[in-house]
mmCIF file of C-alpha atoms in Angstrom:
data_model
loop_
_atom_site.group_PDB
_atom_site.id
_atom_site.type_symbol
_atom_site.label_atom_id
_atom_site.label_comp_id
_atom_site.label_asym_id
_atom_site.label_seq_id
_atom_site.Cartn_x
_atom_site.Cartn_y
_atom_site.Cartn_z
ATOM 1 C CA UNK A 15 -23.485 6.199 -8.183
ATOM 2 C CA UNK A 16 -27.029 7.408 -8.331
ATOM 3 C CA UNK A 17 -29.329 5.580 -10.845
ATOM 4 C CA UNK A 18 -33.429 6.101 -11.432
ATOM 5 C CA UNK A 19 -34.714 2.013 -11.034
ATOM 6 C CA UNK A 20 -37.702 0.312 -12.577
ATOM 7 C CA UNK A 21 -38.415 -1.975 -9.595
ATOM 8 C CA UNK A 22 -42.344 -2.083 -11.156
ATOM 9 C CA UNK A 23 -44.463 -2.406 -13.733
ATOM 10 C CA UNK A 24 -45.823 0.968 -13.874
ATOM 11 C CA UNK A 25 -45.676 5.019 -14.225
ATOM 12 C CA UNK A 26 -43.210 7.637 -13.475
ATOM 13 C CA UNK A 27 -44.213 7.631 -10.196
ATOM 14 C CA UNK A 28 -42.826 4.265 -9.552
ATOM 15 C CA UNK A 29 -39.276 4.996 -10.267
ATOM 16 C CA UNK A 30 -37.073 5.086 -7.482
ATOM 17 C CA UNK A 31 -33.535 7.104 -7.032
ATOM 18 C CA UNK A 32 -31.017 4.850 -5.387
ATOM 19 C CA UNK A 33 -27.182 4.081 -5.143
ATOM 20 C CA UNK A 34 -25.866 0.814 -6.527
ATOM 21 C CA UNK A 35 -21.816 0.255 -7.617
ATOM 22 C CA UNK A 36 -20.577 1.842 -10.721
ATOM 23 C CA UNK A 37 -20.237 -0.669 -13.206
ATOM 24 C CA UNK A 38 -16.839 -1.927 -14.756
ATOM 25 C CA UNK A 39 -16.490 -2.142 -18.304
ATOM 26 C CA UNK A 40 -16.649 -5.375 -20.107
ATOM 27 C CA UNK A 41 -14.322 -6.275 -23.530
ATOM 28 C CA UNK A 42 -15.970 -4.064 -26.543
ATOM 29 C CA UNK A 43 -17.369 -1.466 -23.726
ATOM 30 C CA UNK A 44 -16.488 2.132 -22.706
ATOM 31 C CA UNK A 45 -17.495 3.491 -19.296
ATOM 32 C CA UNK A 46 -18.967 7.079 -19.874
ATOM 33 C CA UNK A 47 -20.098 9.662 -17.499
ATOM 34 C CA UNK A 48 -23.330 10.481 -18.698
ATOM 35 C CA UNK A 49 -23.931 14.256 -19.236
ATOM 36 C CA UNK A 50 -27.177 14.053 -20.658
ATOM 37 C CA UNK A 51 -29.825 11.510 -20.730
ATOM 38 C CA UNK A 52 -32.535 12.253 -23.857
ATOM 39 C CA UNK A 53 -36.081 11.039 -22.907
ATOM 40 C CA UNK A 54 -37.732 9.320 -25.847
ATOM 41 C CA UNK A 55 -41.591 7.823 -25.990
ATOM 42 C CA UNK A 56 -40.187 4.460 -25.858
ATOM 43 C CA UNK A 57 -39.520 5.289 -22.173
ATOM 44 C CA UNK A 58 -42.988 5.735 -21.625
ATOM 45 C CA UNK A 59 -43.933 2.446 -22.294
ATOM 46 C CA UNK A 60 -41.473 0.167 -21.344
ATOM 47 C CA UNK A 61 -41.679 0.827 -17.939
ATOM 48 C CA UNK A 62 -45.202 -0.251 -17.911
ATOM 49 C CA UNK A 63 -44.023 -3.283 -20.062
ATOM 50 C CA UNK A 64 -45.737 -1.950 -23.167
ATOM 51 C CA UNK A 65 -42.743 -1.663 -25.137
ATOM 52 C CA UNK A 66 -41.401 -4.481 -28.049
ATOM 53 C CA UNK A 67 -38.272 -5.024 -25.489
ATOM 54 C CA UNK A 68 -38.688 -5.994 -22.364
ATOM 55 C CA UNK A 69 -35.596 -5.356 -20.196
ATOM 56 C CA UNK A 70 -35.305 -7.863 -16.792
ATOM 57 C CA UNK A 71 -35.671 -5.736 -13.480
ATOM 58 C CA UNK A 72 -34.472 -3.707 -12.278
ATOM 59 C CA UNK A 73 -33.425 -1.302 -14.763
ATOM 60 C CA UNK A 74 -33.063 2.126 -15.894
ATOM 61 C CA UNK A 75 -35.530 3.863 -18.304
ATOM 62 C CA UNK A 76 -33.650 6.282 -20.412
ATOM 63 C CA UNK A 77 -32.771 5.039 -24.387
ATOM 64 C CA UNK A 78 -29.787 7.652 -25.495
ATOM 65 C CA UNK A 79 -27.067 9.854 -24.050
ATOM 66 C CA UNK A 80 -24.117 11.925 -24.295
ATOM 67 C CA UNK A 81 -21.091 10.546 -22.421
ATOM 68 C CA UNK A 82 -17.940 11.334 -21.306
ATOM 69 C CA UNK A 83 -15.605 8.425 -20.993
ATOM 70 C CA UNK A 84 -13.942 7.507 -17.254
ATOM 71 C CA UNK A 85 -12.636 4.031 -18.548
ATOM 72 C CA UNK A 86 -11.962 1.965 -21.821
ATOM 73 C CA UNK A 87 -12.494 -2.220 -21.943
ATOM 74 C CA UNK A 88 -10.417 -4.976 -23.334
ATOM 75 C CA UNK A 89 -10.774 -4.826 -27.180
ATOM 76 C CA UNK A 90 -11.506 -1.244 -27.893
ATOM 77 C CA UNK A 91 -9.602 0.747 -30.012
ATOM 78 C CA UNK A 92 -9.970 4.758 -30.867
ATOM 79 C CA UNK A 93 -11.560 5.865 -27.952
ATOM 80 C CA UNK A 94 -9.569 7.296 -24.730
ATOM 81 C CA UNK A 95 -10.800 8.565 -21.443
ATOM 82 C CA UNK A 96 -12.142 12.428 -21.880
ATOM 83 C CA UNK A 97 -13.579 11.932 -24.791
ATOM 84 C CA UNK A 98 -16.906 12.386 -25.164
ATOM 85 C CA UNK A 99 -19.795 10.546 -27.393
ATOM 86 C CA UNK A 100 -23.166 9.751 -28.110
ATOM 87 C CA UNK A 101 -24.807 6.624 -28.155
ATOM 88 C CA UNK A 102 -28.304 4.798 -28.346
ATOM 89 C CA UNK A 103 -28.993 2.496 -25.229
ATOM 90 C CA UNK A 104 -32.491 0.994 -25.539
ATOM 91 C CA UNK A 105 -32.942 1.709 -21.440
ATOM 92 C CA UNK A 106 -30.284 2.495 -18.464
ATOM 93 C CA UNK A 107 -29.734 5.940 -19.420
ATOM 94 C CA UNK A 108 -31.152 7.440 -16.368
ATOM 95 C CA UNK A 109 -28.060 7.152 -14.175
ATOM 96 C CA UNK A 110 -24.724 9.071 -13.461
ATOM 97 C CA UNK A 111 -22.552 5.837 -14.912
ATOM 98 C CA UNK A 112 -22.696 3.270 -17.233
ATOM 99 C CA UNK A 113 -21.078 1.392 -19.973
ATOM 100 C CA UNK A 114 -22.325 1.326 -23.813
ATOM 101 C CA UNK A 115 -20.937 -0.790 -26.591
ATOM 102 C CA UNK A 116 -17.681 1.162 -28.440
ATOM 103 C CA UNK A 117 -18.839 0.056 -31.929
ATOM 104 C CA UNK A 118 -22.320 1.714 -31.458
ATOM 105 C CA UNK A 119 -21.023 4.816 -30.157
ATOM 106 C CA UNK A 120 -20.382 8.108 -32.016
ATOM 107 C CA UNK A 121 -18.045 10.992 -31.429
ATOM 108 C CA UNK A 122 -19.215 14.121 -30.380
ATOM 109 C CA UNK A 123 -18.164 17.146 -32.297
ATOM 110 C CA UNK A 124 -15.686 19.284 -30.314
ATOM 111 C CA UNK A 125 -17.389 21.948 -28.682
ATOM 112 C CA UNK A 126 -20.995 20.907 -29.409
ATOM 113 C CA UNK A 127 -23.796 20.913 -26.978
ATOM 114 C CA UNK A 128 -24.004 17.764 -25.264
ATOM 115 C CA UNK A 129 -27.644 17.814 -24.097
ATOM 116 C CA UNK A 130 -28.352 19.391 -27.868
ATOM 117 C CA UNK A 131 -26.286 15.756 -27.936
ATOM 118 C CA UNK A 132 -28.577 13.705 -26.086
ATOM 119 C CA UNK A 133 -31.160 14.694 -28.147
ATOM 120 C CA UNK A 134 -30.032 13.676 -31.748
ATOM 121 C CA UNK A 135 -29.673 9.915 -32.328
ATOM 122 C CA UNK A 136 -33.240 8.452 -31.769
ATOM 123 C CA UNK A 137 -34.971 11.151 -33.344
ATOM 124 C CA UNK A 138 -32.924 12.288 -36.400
ATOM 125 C CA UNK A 139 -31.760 8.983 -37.092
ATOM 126 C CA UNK A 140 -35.051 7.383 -37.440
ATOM 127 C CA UNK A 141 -36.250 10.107 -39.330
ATOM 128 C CA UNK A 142 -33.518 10.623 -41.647
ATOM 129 C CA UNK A 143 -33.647 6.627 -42.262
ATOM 130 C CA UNK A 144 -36.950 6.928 -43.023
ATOM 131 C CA UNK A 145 -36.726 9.893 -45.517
ATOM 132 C CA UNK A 146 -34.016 8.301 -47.426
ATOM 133 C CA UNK A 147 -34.076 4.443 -47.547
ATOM 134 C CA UNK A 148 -38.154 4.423 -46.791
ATOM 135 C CA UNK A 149 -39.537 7.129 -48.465
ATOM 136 C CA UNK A 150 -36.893 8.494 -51.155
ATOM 137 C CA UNK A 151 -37.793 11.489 -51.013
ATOM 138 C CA UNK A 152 -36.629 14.096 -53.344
ATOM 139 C CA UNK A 153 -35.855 17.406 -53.984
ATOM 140 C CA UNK A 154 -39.210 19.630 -54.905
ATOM 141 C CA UNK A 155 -41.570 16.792 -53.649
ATOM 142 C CA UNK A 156 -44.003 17.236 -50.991
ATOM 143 C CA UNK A 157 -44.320 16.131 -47.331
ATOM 144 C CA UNK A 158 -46.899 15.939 -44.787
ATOM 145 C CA UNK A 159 -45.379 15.465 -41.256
ATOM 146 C CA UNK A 160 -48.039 14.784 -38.658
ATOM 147 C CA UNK A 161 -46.775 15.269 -35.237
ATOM 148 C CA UNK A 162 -44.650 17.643 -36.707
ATOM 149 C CA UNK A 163 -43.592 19.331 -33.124
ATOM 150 C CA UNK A 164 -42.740 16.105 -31.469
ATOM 151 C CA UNK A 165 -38.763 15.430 -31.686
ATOM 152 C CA UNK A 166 -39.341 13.077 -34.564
ATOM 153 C CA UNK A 167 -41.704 15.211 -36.400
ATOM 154 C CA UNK A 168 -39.578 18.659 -36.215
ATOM 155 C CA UNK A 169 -36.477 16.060 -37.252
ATOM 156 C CA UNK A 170 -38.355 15.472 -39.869
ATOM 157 C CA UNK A 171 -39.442 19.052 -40.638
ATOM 158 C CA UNK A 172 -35.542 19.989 -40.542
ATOM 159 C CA UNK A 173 -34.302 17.184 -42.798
ATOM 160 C CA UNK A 174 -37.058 17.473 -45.422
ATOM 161 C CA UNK A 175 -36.253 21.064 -46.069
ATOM 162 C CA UNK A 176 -32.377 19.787 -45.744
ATOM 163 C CA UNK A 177 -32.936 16.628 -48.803
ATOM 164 C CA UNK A 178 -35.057 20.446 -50.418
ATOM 165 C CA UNK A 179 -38.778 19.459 -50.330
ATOM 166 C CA UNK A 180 -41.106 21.257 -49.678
ATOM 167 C CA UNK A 181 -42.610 20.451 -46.136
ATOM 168 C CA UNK A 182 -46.264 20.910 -44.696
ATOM 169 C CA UNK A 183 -46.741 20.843 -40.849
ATOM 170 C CA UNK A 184 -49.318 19.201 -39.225
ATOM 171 C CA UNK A 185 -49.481 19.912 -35.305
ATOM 172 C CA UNK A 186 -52.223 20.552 -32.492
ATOM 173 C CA UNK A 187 -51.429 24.466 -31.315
ATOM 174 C CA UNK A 188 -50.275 27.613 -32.803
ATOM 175 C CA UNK A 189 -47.548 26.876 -30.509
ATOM 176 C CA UNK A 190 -46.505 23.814 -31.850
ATOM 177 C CA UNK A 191 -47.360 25.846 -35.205
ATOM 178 C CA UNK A 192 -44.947 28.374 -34.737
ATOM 179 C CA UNK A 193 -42.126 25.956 -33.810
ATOM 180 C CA UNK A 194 -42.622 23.711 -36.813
ATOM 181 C CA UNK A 195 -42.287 27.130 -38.586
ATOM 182 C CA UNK A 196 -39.480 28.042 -36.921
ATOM 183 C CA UNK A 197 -37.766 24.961 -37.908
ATOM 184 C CA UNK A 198 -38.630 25.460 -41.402
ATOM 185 C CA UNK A 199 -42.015 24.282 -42.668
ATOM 186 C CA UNK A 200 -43.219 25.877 -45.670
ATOM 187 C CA UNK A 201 -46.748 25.810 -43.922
ATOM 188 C CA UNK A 202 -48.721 24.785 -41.097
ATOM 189 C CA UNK A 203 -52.043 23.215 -40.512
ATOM 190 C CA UNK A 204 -53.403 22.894 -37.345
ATOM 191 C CA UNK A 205 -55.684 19.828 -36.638
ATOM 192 C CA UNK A 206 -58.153 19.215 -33.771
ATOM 193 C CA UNK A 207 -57.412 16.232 -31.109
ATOM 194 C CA UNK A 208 -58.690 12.991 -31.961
ATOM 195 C CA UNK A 209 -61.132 11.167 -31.471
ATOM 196 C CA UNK A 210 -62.976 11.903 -34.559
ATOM 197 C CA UNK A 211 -66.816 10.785 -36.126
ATOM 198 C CA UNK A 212 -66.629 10.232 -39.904
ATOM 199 C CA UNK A 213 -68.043 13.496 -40.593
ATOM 200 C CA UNK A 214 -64.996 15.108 -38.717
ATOM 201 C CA UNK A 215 -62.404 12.482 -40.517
ATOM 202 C CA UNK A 216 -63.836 13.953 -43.441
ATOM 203 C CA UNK A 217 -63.090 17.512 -42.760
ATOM 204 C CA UNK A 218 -59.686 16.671 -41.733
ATOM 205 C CA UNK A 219 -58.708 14.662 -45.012
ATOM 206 C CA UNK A 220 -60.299 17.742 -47.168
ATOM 207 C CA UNK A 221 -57.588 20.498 -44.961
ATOM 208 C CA UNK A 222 -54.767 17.750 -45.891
ATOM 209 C CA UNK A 223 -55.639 18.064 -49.419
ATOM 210 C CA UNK A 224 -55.587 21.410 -49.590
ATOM 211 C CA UNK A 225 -52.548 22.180 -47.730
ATOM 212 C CA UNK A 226 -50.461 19.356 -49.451
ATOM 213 C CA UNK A 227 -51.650 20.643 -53.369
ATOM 214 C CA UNK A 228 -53.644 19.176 -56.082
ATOM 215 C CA UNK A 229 -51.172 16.585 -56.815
ATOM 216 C CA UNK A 230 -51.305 15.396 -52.641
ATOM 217 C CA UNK A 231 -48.528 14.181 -50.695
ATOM 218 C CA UNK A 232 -45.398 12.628 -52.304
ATOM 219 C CA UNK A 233 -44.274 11.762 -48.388
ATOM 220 C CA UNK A 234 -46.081 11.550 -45.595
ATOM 221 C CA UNK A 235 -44.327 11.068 -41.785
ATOM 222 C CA UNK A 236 -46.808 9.409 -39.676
ATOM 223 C CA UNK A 237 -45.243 8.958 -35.970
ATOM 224 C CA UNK A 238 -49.010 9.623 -33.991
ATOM 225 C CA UNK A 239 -51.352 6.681 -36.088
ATOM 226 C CA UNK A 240 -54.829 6.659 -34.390
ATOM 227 C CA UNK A 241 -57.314 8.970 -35.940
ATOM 228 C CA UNK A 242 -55.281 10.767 -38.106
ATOM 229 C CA UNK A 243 -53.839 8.097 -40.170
ATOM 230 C CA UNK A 244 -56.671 7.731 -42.734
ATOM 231 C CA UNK A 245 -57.319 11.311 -43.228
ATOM 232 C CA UNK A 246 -53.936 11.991 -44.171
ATOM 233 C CA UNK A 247 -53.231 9.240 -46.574
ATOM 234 C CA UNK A 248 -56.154 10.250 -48.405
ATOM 235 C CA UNK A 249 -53.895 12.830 -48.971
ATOM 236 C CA UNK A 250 -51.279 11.186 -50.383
ATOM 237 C CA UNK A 251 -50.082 11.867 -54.140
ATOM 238 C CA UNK A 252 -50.037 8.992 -56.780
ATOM 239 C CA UNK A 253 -47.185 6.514 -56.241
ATOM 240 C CA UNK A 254 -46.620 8.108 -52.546
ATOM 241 C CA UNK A 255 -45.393 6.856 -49.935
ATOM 242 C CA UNK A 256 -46.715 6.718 -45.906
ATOM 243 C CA UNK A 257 -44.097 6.477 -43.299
ATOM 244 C CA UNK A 258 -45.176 4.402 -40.540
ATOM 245 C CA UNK A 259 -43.471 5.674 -37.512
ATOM 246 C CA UNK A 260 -45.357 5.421 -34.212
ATOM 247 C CA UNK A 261 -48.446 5.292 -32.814
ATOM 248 C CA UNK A 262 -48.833 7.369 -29.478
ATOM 249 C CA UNK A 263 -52.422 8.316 -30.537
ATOM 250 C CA UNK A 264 -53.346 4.574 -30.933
ATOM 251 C CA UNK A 265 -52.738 1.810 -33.720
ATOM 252 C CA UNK A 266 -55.008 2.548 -36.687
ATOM 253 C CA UNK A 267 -57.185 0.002 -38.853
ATOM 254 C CA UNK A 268 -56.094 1.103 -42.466
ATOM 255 C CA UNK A 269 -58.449 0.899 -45.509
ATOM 256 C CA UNK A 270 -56.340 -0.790 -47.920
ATOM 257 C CA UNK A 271 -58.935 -0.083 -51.051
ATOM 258 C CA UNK A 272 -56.741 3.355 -50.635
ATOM 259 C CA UNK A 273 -53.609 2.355 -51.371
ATOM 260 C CA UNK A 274 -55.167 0.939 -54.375
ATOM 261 C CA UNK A 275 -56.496 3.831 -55.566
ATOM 262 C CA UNK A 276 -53.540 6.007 -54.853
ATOM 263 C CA UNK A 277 -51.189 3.103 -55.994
ATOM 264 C CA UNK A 278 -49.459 3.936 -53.148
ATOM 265 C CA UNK A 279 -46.495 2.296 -50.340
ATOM 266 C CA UNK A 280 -47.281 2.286 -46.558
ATOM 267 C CA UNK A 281 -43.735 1.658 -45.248
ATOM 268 C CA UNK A 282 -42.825 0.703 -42.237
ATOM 269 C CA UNK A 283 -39.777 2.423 -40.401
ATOM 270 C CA UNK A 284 -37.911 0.423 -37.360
ATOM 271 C CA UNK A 285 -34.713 1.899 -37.151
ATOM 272 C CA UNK A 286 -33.902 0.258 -34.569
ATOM 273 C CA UNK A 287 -33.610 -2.873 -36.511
ATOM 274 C CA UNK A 288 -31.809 -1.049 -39.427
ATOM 275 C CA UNK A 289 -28.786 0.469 -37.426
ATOM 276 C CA UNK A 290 -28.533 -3.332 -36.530
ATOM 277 C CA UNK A 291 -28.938 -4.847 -39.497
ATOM 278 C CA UNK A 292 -26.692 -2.277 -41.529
ATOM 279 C CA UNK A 293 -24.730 -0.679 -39.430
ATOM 280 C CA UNK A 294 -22.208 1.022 -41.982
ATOM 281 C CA UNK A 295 -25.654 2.791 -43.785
ATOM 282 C CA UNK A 296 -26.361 3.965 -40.200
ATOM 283 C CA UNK A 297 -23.115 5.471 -39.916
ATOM 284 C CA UNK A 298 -23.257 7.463 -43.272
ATOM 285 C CA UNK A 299 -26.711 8.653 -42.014
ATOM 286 C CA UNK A 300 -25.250 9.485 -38.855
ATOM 287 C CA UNK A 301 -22.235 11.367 -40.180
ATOM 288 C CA UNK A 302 -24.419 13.316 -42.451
ATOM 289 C CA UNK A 303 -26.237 14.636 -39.191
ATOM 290 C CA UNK A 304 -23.479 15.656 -37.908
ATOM 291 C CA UNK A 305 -22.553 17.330 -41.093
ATOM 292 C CA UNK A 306 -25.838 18.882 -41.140
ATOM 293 C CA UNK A 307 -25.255 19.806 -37.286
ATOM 294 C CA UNK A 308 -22.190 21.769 -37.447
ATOM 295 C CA UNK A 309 -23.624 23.513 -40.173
ATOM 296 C CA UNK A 310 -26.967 24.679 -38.404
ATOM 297 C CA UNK A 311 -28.962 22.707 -40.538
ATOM 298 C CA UNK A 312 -30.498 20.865 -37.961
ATOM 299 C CA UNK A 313 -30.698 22.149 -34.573
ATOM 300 C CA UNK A 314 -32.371 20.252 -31.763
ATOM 301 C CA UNK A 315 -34.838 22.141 -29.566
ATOM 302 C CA UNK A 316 -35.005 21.168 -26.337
ATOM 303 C CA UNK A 317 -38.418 21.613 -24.615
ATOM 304 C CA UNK A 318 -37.477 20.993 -20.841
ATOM 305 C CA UNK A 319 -34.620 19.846 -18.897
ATOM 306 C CA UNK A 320 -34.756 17.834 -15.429
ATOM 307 C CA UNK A 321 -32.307 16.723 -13.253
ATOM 308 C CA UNK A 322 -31.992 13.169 -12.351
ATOM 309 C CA UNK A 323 -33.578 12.857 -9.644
ATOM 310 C CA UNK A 324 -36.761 14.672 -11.739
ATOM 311 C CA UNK A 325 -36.766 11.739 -14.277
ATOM 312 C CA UNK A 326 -40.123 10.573 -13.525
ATOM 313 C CA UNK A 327 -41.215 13.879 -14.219
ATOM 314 C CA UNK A 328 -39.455 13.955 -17.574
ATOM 315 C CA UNK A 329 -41.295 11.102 -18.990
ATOM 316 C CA UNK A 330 -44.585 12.030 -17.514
ATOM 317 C CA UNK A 331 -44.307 15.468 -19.390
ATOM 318 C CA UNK A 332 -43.374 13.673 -22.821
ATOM 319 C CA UNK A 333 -45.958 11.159 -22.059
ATOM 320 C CA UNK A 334 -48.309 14.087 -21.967
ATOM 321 C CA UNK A 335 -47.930 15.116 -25.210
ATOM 322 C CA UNK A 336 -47.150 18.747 -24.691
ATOM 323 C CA UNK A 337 -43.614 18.690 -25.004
ATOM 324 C CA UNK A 338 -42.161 21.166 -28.031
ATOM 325 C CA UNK A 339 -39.076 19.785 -29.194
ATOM 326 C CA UNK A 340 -37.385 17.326 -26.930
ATOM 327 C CA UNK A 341 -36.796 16.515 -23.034
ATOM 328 C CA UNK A 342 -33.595 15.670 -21.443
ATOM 329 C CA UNK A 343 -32.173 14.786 -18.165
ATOM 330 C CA UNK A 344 -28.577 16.089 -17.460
ATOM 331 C CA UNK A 345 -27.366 14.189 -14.174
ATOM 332 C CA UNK A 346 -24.340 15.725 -13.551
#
């Protein structure tokens, strides 16, 4: 089988198409076909060893799919070959075979889209972990999603006006503008790209505050950090709470005398770590997106797709930061 190797530390351009055996599935494990192979920022960095997990080379980049299963291991109950899931690997996506764990696989809805598939764990997961358990957010309440044309931040967009709040946009283009729209937002602000001088931080927090209302965010989604973090949590509404999510536009240094003032949470979402940790809560979540799925409440745009052999080319266009929606690899 054909599989897209880490050999390196490095960039897209050191990944390297090759053959090795098809694997065998071990007790708890299903061996899937993979249809589709979503690309998420994680997969930019851990190939240059950047990431929190560091996988022993080599391996494949690549952190969900959508699968079709060729073989079922000792143990494993409920699943048969033909049928077809999703499932969050962490890397090895980028491949034509492989085996995932049984219990951390979900079915895919009969006659759904599985590259629409490939792109719904890692994104709508996090975010709709974060909007519930981290932020409790609540029908009529505001929030301020930064990013908010990423695949996390029109997730985010989509569930928010799902759980009935009323949702402000924050992106970088009309583009992105129009797509946030698209998928829902009640409004959209467009913000210059960072770096920005104090005067220009300034500016930015003031927009915020006017697009969020008098009484300022309830929820804000922060999965960019860097220069926008402090302008938008001087947004933020009494009691809010910030949603710490990622930080592709750098880690920011936080002036805590603000949360004081706003009496305010800054919450910190690893969902990762969750669907670990509470695995039966991640399935409720999980079965609500596919609730919301079927029912077009959530729809997952895909930007670009590539073909395996193109993977390095996926993650250099998500690690570029133009990508609407999300990228995905079909191998197949």
């Amino acid at each position: 089988m054909k599989v897209l190797l880490s050999k390196e530390v490095g960039g897209p351009d050191t990944l390297s198409l090759e053959d090795i055996p098809a694997p065998d599935p071990r007790e708890g494990e299903l061996l899937v076909r993979v249809l589709a192979c979503g690309i998420n920022y994680p997969d930019v960095l851990i190939i240059e060893d950047k990431y929190q997990f560091k996988p022993e080379r080599p391996f494949a980049p690549g952190s969900e799919i959508c699968g079709e299963v060729l073989a079922v291991g000792a143990g494993v109950s409920g699943w048969a070959q033909g049928d077809r899931l999703i499932c969050v690997t962490g890397h090895g996506g980028l491949c034509e075979q492989m085996t995932v764990p049984a219990n951390r696989s979900f079915r895919l809805p009969q006659g759904a889209d599985p590259v629409q598939g490939a792109a719904l764990l890692m994104t709508y997961a996090t975010t709709i972990h974060a909007l519930i358990d981290r932020g409790h957010l609540q029908a009529g309440q505001t929030l301020l999603v930064l990013g908010a044309a990423g695949g996390v931040g029109l997730a985010a967009v989509e569930i928010g006006k799902a759980l009935g709040a009323r949702v402000v946009a924050a992106v970088s283009s009309e583009d992105k503008a129009q797509a946030a729209r698209d998928a829902g937002a009640d409004e959209a602000l467009i913000y210059d790209r960072a770096p920005f001088d104090k005067a220009q931080s300034k500016a930015l927090a003031d927009r915020f505050k006017q697009a969020v209302g008098g009484d300022g965010a309830d929820v804000i989604y922060d999965p960019v950090g860097g220069d926008y973090c402090e302008p938008a949590l001087r947004s933020i509404g009494w009691e809010g709470r910030y949603l710490v999510v990622g930080f592709p536009a750098g880690i920011p240094r936080l002036p805590l005398n603000l949360t004081l003032l706003k009496s305010c949470d800054v919450c910190g979402v690893f969902w990762g770590a969750f669907a670990a940790r509470e695995p039966q809560r991640n399935a409720q979540h999980v079965a609500q997106l596919m609730e919301w799925w079927q029912q077009g409440r959530i729809t997952p745009r895909i930007d670009r797709q590539y073909k395996l052999e193109q993977g390095g080319e996926a993650i250099q266009w998500l690690a570029s930061r133009k990508a609407i929606g999300k990228i995905v690899v079909t191998p197949g």
